[in-house]
């Protein structure tokens, strides 16, 4: 392989090389430093005059004396069944002291778009054991449902609890977890790894770790490696794969950094104008394909800068994913775990995964009624602060109490409390039964007759 | 002197979806084949000896020095029998064929024509030898689904007397008719997507597109041939509303464009539509539908093209005399595709990085809507309904603002409503329709002369409620004068009974105009009785506690609702008699 020593410019994560033979767009590049160290990069822009290479590691140590080798192929990764149980770095190198992955196949890490015609509709209910998800924001196999959180909130605990407890009731198919960390701290890493080891989850997991002190630009490929692995496990080997990507905010920061180095015209708040498209190329890598056994379900975590849901990172994510689970600081301060605020949370595929034969016939209506009741109660809290509780009508007082009980009994649960969907719905009924019956306008009368505690013996 | 035209050039630079070729003659918007894999692209800029091309497929692996070839033709769609029930990508490649050719994932370098060129269709002539067939004239028909595709003389033909016309089974390429102008007509015609198909004239839209959605038909109707925008933050209900419109609106043909959105949403349409029946014809909804799916992870250049592909197909059916409705979800993703391409071209950015021509492109697109007299004298229409996805839900951003200046209906989705599961989350205070006047006559004549007045009444109550709510937030509702407490209760009924509508309930998803009117009248009846009782000195608590009115919300879910409604109304009378006697 020819090596060029024609670097003209180095800027942030970018290296510019001239006088090359024709270099392909997207080609994988090896950069040999003068100290012999080899780093990897990818062609971002190519012409017969100059080639721009994005380096996936720190450019510290790269000088004009670096040797540039174009490999002639786009970035591929070795994949194989023996990846299960392995811990790899953010760029896919073994980190657990084990051997290299024996490749059964080498796949382009950018993947390809699933033909919408080839997709099958997700429809299998995943029980996470968490009421605010199962009953009111149901997760479905093949869905991409992120957790929108904030710095210092227990999103990792929630993700771990989901990973531990998630199951499709009545099914015993092979499942796997692909975990990709981007820029998380050592402490967070320990938290995840300890839990994976404690529960034996590691055996059927593939872990990619890019930590806070690893190069930021490596984060650009970490999720792509993870998703390529997930697609391989799901669509070639037939596993039901749960992908956890954390923290997408760090990924987006890396994207911003690359954009700034390229001196691109920035979009909103300094993030690249193509961030929507870029994020879509990750988030859309979830789903089910007709005629294939496995599935890819995505649970990504992002921390909202300043708890602001309109910030471009959560905003663009929400526009692509199929709903979001929103972790709330106020509930956390009240000591409620998991502090999930159901109001801005949403699962768009919920309707496909619930109802008779899947969960229960009253599921949707109970959920709608709880939302309506909780929303009304939360509104009244504002009024109570001004006029006092006594000024409220009897009806309004009941709604106010409903909102409190909802947070205390329905939202709150233990770290290891694994509620069945029936339990979650029954807690819902218990709470709703404290409201005047004629206020339950969202529930059909025959369902009230069947499930309302008043009529149940 | 003869200049030899250079239809082949070489690639100089590759930067994502934008590539530069040199040594190459091209015109703007020519379709070209890029690289060894012959990827499809389109010329979008000519700068000195550089020709800049947007490529509709991923350019990974393409190198400088590879060839570029000009087809000399603009980006065009194939129009003819076979469009209905199809699902295409942004450049009209049938996704079903792509799957056959390359499996579950979309790889590159595969060509697939928009229409099936092998399949034979039954062509029935409606003109005969000797007839004069002008451009646009309908010369024959193909019964495709339950819909008849009319075979027309292409608008760019000269036209002439028919010298020969056939009958029988033909492919779309077979010649079915010859004219004395020497022109030969087959069932397929091609049309460049960026050029509107000509019409005789645009007419004023004065017939509503009835959608079965109460808040739209009742309060903010759109006309057939009109334009509407649905802006809203993520998760507020743009797609569900667009899909409801695609399902239930009384258009004859539906073109649904998933532009830069989710793959699963298109799958949902594909699985659901064949199962659902058109309330008008009883036939599967899919039979009147053409889908275009260029999802968020498919190439951006093809996303940019997808809205043009869609509207050109819509125009083709309009020219046959059909009422077409076109949904574009989401026009913001289209605008972003323009922005991505523009920034690769290193053009001078306008507001928030969008190209300066954003507003021109948006208005050119919406301008292709309308109720028209087609070249053949038929009346047809295209109603365009665009979703808008403003960053952070902030309507002051460029795409929303530019769209607002063009469209005549504004259905503003509101996260506050969707979060509390008030669906459709269309804010009744911010939304508007500028068609109310032109459609007034239709409502008067075809629905009831009482409809317009009751709509105004409902709007007034809702308006009044929002003023009262401000006071309630400060002092509580008990502190309001009693008449106003009644108003609050009536407004609550309007919201919960009339405005809220569950798109996922088999019955409630579609509400006939008759039922809409009945529901409004029932609420009005309660209001009249309540105000009268209050005036007569009956206790307000009893008036608000009237039980029968709570039952009104339930008739939404009942198909044969009349008996139940009558019972509720007579119970209501009885309850008020009691209240006034007490
Ligand atoms: N009319 C409706 N009836 C019942 N539920 C609805 C209705 N409209 C929206 N929803 C609920 O809201 C969810 C989000 O709606 P939708 O997918 O249409 O949002 P959107 O505005 O298109 O979001 P995005 O911009 O992210 O695509 C739906 O999955 C559904 O649960
Ligand atoms: Mg949508």
PDB file of C-alpha atoms and ligand atoms in Angstrom, chain A residues 318-321 346-349 351 364, chain B residues 232-241 244 261-262 265 329 333 389 413 418 423-425 501-504, ligand 1:
ATOM      1  CA  UNK A 318     -37.496  13.352  19.377  1.00  0.00           C
ATOM      2  CA  UNK A 319     -38.256  14.106  15.744  1.00  0.00           C
ATOM      3  CA  UNK A 320     -36.683  10.793  14.716  1.00  0.00           C
ATOM      4  CA  UNK A 321     -37.322   8.327  17.509  1.00  0.00           C
ATOM      5  CA  UNK A 346     -44.664   9.195  24.735  1.00  0.00           C
ATOM      6  CA  UNK A 347     -44.491   5.863  23.036  1.00  0.00           C
ATOM      7  CA  UNK A 348     -45.711   6.168  19.492  1.00  0.00           C
ATOM      8  CA  UNK A 349     -45.847   2.441  18.936  1.00  0.00           C
ATOM      9  CA  UNK A 351     -51.082   1.193  20.179  1.00  0.00           C
ATOM     10  CA  UNK A 364     -55.421   2.087  26.410  1.00  0.00           C
TER      11      UNK A 364
ATOM     12  CA  UNK B 232     -46.125  21.241  15.480  1.00  0.00           C
ATOM     13  CA  UNK B 233     -43.310  20.025  17.712  1.00  0.00           C
ATOM     14  CA  UNK B 234     -42.311  16.371  17.724  1.00  0.00           C
ATOM     15  CA  UNK B 235     -44.940  13.991  18.927  1.00  0.00           C
ATOM     16  CA  UNK B 236     -47.797  16.474  18.668  1.00  0.00           C
ATOM     17  CA  UNK B 237     -49.725  14.609  15.983  1.00  0.00           C
ATOM     18  CA  UNK B 238     -48.681  15.771  12.513  1.00  0.00           C
ATOM     19  CA  UNK B 239     -48.294  12.293  11.116  1.00  0.00           C
ATOM     20  CA  UNK B 240     -51.414  10.900  12.739  1.00  0.00           C
ATOM     21  CA  UNK B 241     -53.408  13.838  11.355  1.00  0.00           C
ATOM     22  CA  UNK B 244     -56.202  10.392   9.058  1.00  0.00           C
ATOM     23  CA  UNK B 261     -39.438  10.747   8.228  1.00  0.00           C
ATOM     24  CA  UNK B 262     -39.586   7.287   9.845  1.00  0.00           C
ATOM     25  CA  UNK B 265     -44.533   4.992   9.700  1.00  0.00           C
ATOM     26  CA  UNK B 329     -44.732  14.779   5.852  1.00  0.00           C
ATOM     27  CA  UNK B 333     -37.207  17.773   6.098  1.00  0.00           C
ATOM     28  CA  UNK B 389     -41.569  20.419  11.987  1.00  0.00           C
ATOM     29  CA  UNK B 413     -50.519  21.649  16.874  1.00  0.00           C
ATOM     30  CA  UNK B 418     -50.824  16.506  23.119  1.00  0.00           C
ATOM     31  CA  UNK B 423     -56.153  14.730  20.392  1.00  0.00           C
ATOM     32  CA  UNK B 424     -56.077  15.956  17.731  1.00  0.00           C
ATOM     33  CA  UNK B 425     -53.859  18.488  19.489  1.00  0.00           C
ATOM     34  CA  UNK B 501     -61.359  12.722  18.502  1.00  0.00           C
ATOM     35  CA  UNK B 502     -59.556   9.423  18.748  1.00  0.00           C
ATOM     36  CA  UNK B 503     -57.795   8.537  15.515  1.00  0.00           C
ATOM     37  CA  UNK B 504     -57.319   4.974  16.721  1.00  0.00           C
TER      38      UNK B 504
HETATM   39  N1  LIG C   1     -55.753  12.165  16.688  1.00  0.00           N
HETATM   40  C1  LIG C   1     -55.070  11.392  17.526  1.00  0.00           C
HETATM   41  N2  LIG C   1     -55.716  10.461  18.251  1.00  0.00           N
HETATM   42  C2  LIG C   1     -55.056   9.670  19.113  1.00  0.00           C
HETATM   43  N3  LIG C   1     -53.745   9.753  19.335  1.00  0.00           N
HETATM   44  C3  LIG C   1     -53.040  10.664  18.669  1.00  0.00           C
HETATM   45  C4  LIG C   1     -53.653  11.535  17.733  1.00  0.00           C
HETATM   46  N4  LIG C   1     -52.716  12.361  17.232  1.00  0.00           N
HETATM   47  C5  LIG C   1     -51.549  12.002  17.814  1.00  0.00           C
HETATM   48  N5  LIG C   1     -51.736  10.982  18.675  1.00  0.00           N
HETATM   49  C6  LIG C   1     -50.694  10.357  19.512  1.00  0.00           C
HETATM   50  O1  LIG C   1     -49.526  11.157  19.473  1.00  0.00           O
HETATM   51  C7  LIG C   1     -48.426  10.408  18.981  1.00  0.00           C
HETATM   52  C8  LIG C   1     -47.521  11.264  18.135  1.00  0.00           C
HETATM   53  O2  LIG C   1     -48.204  11.679  16.989  1.00  0.00           O
HETATM   54  P1  LIG C   1     -47.447  11.866  15.605  1.00  0.00           P
HETATM   55  O3  LIG C   1     -46.559  10.714  15.340  1.00  0.00           O
HETATM   56  O4  LIG C   1     -48.481  12.175  14.595  1.00  0.00           O
HETATM   57  O5  LIG C   1     -46.554  13.138  15.924  1.00  0.00           O
HETATM   58  P2  LIG C   1     -45.753  14.062  14.916  1.00  0.00           P
HETATM   59  O6  LIG C   1     -46.231  15.438  15.131  1.00  0.00           O
HETATM   60  O7  LIG C   1     -45.849  13.516  13.541  1.00  0.00           O
HETATM   61  O8  LIG C   1     -44.284  13.934  15.467  1.00  0.00           O
HETATM   62  P3  LIG C   1     -42.889  13.993  14.642  1.00  0.00           P
HETATM   63  O9  LIG C   1     -42.679  15.377  14.231  1.00  0.00           O
HETATM   64  O10 LIG C   1     -41.862  13.549  15.621  1.00  0.00           O
HETATM   65  O11 LIG C   1     -43.032  13.063  13.484  1.00  0.00           O
HETATM   66  C9  LIG C   1     -49.048   9.251  18.266  1.00  0.00           C
HETATM   67  O12 LIG C   1     -48.195   8.144  18.264  1.00  0.00           O
HETATM   68  C10 LIG C   1     -50.301   9.000  19.048  1.00  0.00           C
HETATM   69  O13 LIG C   1     -50.000   8.244  20.180  1.00  0.00           O
END
